[in-house]
Coordinates of C-alpha atoms and ligand atoms in Angstrom, one line a residue:
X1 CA 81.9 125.7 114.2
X2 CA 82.9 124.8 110.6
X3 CA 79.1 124.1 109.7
X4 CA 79.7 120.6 108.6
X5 CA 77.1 118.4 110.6
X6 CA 77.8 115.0 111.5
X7 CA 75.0 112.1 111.9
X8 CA 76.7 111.1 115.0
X9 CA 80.0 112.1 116.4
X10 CA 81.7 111.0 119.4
X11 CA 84.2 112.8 121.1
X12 CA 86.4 111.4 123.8
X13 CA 84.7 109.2 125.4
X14 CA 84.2 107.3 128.4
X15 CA 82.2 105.0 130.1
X16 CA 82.9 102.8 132.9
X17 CA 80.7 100.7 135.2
X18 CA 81.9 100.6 138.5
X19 CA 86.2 100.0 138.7
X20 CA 85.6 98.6 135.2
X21 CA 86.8 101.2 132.5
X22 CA 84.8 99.6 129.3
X23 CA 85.1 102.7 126.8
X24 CA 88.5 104.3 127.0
X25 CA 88.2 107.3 125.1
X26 CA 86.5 106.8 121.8
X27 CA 86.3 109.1 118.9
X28 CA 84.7 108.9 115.5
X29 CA 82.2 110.6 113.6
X30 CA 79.2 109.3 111.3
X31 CA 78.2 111.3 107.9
X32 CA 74.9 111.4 107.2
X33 CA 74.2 108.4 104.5
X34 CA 77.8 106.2 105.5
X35 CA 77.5 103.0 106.9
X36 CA 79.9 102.4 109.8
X37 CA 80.2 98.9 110.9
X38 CA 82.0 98.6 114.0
X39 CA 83.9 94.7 114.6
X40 CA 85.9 93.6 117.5
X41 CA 86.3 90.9 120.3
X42 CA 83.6 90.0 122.5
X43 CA 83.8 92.5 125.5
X44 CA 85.5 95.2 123.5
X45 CA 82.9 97.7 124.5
X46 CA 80.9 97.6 120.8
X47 CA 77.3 97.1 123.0
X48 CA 77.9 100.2 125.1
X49 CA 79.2 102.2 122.5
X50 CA 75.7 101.9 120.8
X51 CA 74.5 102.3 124.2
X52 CA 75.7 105.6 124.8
X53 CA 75.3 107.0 121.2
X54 CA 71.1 106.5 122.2
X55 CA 71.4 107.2 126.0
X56 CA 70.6 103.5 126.9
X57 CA 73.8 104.2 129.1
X58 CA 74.6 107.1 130.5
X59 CA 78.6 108.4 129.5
X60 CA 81.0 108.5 132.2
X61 CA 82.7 111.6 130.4
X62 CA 82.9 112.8 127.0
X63 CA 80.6 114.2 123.9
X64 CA 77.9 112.4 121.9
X65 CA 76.5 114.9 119.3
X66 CA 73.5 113.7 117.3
X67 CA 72.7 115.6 114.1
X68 CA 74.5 118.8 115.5
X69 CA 72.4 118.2 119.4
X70 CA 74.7 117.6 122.4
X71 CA 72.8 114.5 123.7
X72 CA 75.4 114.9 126.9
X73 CA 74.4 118.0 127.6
X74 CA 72.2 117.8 130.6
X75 CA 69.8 120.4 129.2
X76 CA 68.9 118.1 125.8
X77 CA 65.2 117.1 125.5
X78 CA 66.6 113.3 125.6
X79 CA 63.2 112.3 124.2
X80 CA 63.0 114.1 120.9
X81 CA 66.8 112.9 120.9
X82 CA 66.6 109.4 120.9
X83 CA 63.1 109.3 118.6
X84 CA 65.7 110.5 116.2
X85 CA 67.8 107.2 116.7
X86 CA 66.1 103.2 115.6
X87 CA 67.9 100.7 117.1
X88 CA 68.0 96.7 116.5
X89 CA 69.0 93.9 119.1
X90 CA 70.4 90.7 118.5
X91 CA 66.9 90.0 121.0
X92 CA 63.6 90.7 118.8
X93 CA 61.6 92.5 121.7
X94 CA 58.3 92.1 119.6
X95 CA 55.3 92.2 121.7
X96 CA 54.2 88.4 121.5
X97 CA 50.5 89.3 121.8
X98 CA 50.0 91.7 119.2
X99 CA 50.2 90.9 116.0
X100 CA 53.1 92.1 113.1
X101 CA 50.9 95.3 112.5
X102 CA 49.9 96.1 115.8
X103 CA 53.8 95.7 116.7
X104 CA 54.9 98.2 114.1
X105 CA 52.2 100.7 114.8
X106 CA 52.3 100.8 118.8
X107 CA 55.6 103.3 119.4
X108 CA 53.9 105.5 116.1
X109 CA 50.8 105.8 117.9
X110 CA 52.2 106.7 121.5
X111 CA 55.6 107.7 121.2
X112 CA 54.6 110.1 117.7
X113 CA 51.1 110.5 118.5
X114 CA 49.9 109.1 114.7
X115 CA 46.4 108.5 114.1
X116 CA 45.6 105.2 113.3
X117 CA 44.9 105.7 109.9
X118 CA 48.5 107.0 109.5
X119 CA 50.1 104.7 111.6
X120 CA 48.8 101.3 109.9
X121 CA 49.9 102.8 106.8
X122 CA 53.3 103.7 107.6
X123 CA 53.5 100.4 109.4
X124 CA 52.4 98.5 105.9
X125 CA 54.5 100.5 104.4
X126 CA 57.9 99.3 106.0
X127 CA 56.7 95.8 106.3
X128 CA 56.5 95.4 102.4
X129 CA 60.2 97.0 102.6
X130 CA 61.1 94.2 104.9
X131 CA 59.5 92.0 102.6
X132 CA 56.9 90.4 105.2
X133 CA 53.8 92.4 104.1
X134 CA 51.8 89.3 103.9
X135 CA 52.6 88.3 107.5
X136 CA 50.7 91.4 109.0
X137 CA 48.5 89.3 110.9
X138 CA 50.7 86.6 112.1
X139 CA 51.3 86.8 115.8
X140 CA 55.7 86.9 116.1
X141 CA 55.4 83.2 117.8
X142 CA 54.2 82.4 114.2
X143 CA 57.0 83.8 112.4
X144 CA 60.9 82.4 111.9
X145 CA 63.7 84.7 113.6
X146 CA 64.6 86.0 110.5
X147 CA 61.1 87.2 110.0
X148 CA 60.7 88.4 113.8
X149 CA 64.3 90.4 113.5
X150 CA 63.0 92.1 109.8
X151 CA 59.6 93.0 111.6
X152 CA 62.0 94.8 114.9
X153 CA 63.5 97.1 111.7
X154 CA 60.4 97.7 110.1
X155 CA 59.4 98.9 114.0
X156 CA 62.3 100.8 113.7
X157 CA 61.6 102.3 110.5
X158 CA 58.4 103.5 110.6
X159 CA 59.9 106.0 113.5
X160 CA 61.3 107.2 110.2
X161 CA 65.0 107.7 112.5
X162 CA 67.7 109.6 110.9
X163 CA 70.6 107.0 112.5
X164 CA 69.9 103.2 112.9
X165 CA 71.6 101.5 115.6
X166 CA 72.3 97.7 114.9
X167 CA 73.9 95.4 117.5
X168 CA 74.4 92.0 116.3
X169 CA 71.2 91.9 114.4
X170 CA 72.1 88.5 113.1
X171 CA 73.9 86.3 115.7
X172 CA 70.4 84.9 117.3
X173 CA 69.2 83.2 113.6
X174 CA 69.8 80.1 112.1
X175 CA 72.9 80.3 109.3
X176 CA 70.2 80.2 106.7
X177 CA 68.0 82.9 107.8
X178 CA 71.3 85.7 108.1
X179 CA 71.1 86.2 104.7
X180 CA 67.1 87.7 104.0
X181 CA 68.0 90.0 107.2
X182 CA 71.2 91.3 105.9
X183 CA 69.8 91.8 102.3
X184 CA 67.0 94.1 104.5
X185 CA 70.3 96.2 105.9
X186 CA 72.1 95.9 102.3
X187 CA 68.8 97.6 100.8
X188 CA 68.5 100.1 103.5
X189 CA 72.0 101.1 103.0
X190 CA 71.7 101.5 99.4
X191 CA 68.6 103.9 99.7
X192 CA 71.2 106.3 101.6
X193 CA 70.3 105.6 105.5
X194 CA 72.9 106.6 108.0
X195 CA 74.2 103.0 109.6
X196 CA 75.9 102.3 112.6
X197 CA 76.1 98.2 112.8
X198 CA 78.0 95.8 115.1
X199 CA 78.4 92.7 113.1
X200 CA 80.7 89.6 112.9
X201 CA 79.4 89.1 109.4
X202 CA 82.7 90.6 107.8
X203 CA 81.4 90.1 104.3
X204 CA 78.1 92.3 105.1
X205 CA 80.9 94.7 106.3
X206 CA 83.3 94.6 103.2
X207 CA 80.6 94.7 100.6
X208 CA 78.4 97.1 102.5
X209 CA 80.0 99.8 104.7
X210 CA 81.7 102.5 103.4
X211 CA 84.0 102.6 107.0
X212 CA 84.9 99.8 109.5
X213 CA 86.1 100.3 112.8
X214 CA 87.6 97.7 114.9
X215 CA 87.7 98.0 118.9
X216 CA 89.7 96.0 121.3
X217 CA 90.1 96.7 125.2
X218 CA 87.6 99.5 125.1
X219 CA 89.4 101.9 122.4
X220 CA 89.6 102.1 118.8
X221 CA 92.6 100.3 117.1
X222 CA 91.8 100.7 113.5
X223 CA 89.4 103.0 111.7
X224 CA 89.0 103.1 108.0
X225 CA 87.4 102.0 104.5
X226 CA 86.2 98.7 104.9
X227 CA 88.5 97.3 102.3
X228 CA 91.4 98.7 103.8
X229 CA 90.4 97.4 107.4
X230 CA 89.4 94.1 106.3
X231 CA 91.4 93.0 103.5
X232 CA 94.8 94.8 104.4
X233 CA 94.8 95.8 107.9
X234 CA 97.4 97.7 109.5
X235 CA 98.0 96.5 113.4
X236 CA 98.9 93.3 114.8
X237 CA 95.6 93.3 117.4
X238 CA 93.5 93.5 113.7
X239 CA 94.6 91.5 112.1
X240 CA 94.8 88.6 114.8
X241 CA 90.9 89.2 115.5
X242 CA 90.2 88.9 111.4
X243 CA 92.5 85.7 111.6
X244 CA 90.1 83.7 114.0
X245 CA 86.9 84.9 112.7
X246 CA 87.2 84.6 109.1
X247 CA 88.8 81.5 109.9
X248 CA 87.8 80.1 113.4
X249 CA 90.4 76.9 112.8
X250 CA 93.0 79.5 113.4
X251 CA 94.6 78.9 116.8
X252 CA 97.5 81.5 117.1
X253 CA 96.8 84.5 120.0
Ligands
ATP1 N1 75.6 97.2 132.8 C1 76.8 96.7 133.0 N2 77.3 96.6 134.2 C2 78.6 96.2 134.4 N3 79.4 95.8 133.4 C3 78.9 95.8 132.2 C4 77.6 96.3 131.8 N4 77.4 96.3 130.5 C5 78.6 95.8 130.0 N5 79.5 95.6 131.0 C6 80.9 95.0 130.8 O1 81.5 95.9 129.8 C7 82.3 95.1 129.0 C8 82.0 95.4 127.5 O2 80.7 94.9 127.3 P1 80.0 95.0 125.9 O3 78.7 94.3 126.0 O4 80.0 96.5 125.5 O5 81.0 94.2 124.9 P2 80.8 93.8 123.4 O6 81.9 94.2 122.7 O7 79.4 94.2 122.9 O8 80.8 92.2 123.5 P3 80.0 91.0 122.7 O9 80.7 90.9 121.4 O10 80.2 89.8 123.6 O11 78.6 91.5 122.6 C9 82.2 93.7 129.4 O12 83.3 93.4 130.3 C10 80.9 93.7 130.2 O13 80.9 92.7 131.1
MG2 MG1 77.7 93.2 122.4

């Protein structure tokens, strides 16, 4: 062991469903505070990396070590494992018949066993981080998406996780909503928490993460500061992908 402890890191692995090969042998590490945002076609395998770095899917072979705990090993309390791991969808998942605060408390009070006392606080807590303090009443039906989506990371939040998992947190909400949800992230990166985020929004990657890694086919192409990735990549298949989204006129590949 060289005692250095990772966030998250990924060894070698593999997941495939069926004939289908999807993750052909990843590996990367996160340190604890980095933001990693992870780009790449649609079908590249970015949804069931995240997967398998909280268990969602189960790795075909290979290592996923989470703040020094082999999650693949089949001994791991999985539980305790993946408490330690907040994740955001593209899809909301609030409870439309609770309210905000009822939605933030729910998974404190029966995944961590909080009193309720403890629970509404931490819940309040995180909502005025997100900014929506005032909506704690408000049923999600009542809110925008860009409200709904900063409520699912004050959810996630007041599980107080050491990694958060983002998958396309902004590609369900109107153009002008992305902006109050990626301030949320920008804010949560600057207080030091550990970030692994899918994203197409390749300015949110430039300006915020400290790595980017780009995936095609089911492997890594290109892995490195976001700067570098982004505004001086090194292979062909990177820089083709950056041509069409930054801009989508481009027709070449
Ligand atoms: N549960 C599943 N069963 C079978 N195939 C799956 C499953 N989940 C994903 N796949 C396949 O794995 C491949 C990678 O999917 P994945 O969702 O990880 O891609 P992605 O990079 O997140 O794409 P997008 O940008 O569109 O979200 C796709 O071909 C997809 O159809
Ligand atoms: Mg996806």
């Amino acid at each position: 062991m060289s005692g250095v402890e990772h966030a998250v890191e990924i060894r070698d692995l593999h997941k495939s469903f069926g004939e289908l090969e999807v993750l052909k042998g990843i590996d990367f590490s996160v340190e604890p505070g980095q933001v990693v945002c992870v780009i790449g076609p649609s079908g590249s395998g970015k949804s069931t990396l995240l997967r398998c770095v909280n268990l969602l899917e189960q790795p075909t072979s290979g290592r996923v070590v989470l703040e020094g705990v082999e999650l693949t090993d089949p001994d791991v309390d999985l539980d305790a494992a993946r408490r330690r791991v907040g994740m955001v969808f593209q899809q909301f998942n609030l409870f439309p018949h609770m309210t905000v605060l009822e939605n933030v408390m729910i998974a404190q009070r029966r995944v961590l066993k909080r009193g309720k006392a403890e629970a509404e606080r931490v819940a309040r807590e995180n909502l005025e981080k997100v900014g929506i303090a005032e909506k704690c009443d408000a049923y999600p039906a009542q809110l925008s998406g860009g409200q709904q989506q900063r409520v699912a990371i004050a959810r996630a939040l007041a599980m107080n996780p050491a990694l958060m998992l983002f998958d396309e947190p902004t590609s369900a909400l109107d153009p002008e909503l992305v902006g109050d949800v990626l301030a949320v992230m920008r804010k949560l990166a600057e207080e030091g928490m550990t970030m692994l985020v899918v994203t197409h929004e390749m300015a949110f990657a430039r300006d915020v993460a400290d790595r980017v890694v780009f995936m095609d086919g089911g492997v890594i192409v290109e892995d490195g500061q976001a700067a570098q990735v982004i505004g001086d990549p090194q292979q062909e298949r990177t820089k083709a992908f950056l041509r069409r989204v930054l801009d989508p006129t481009h027709t070449d590949v």
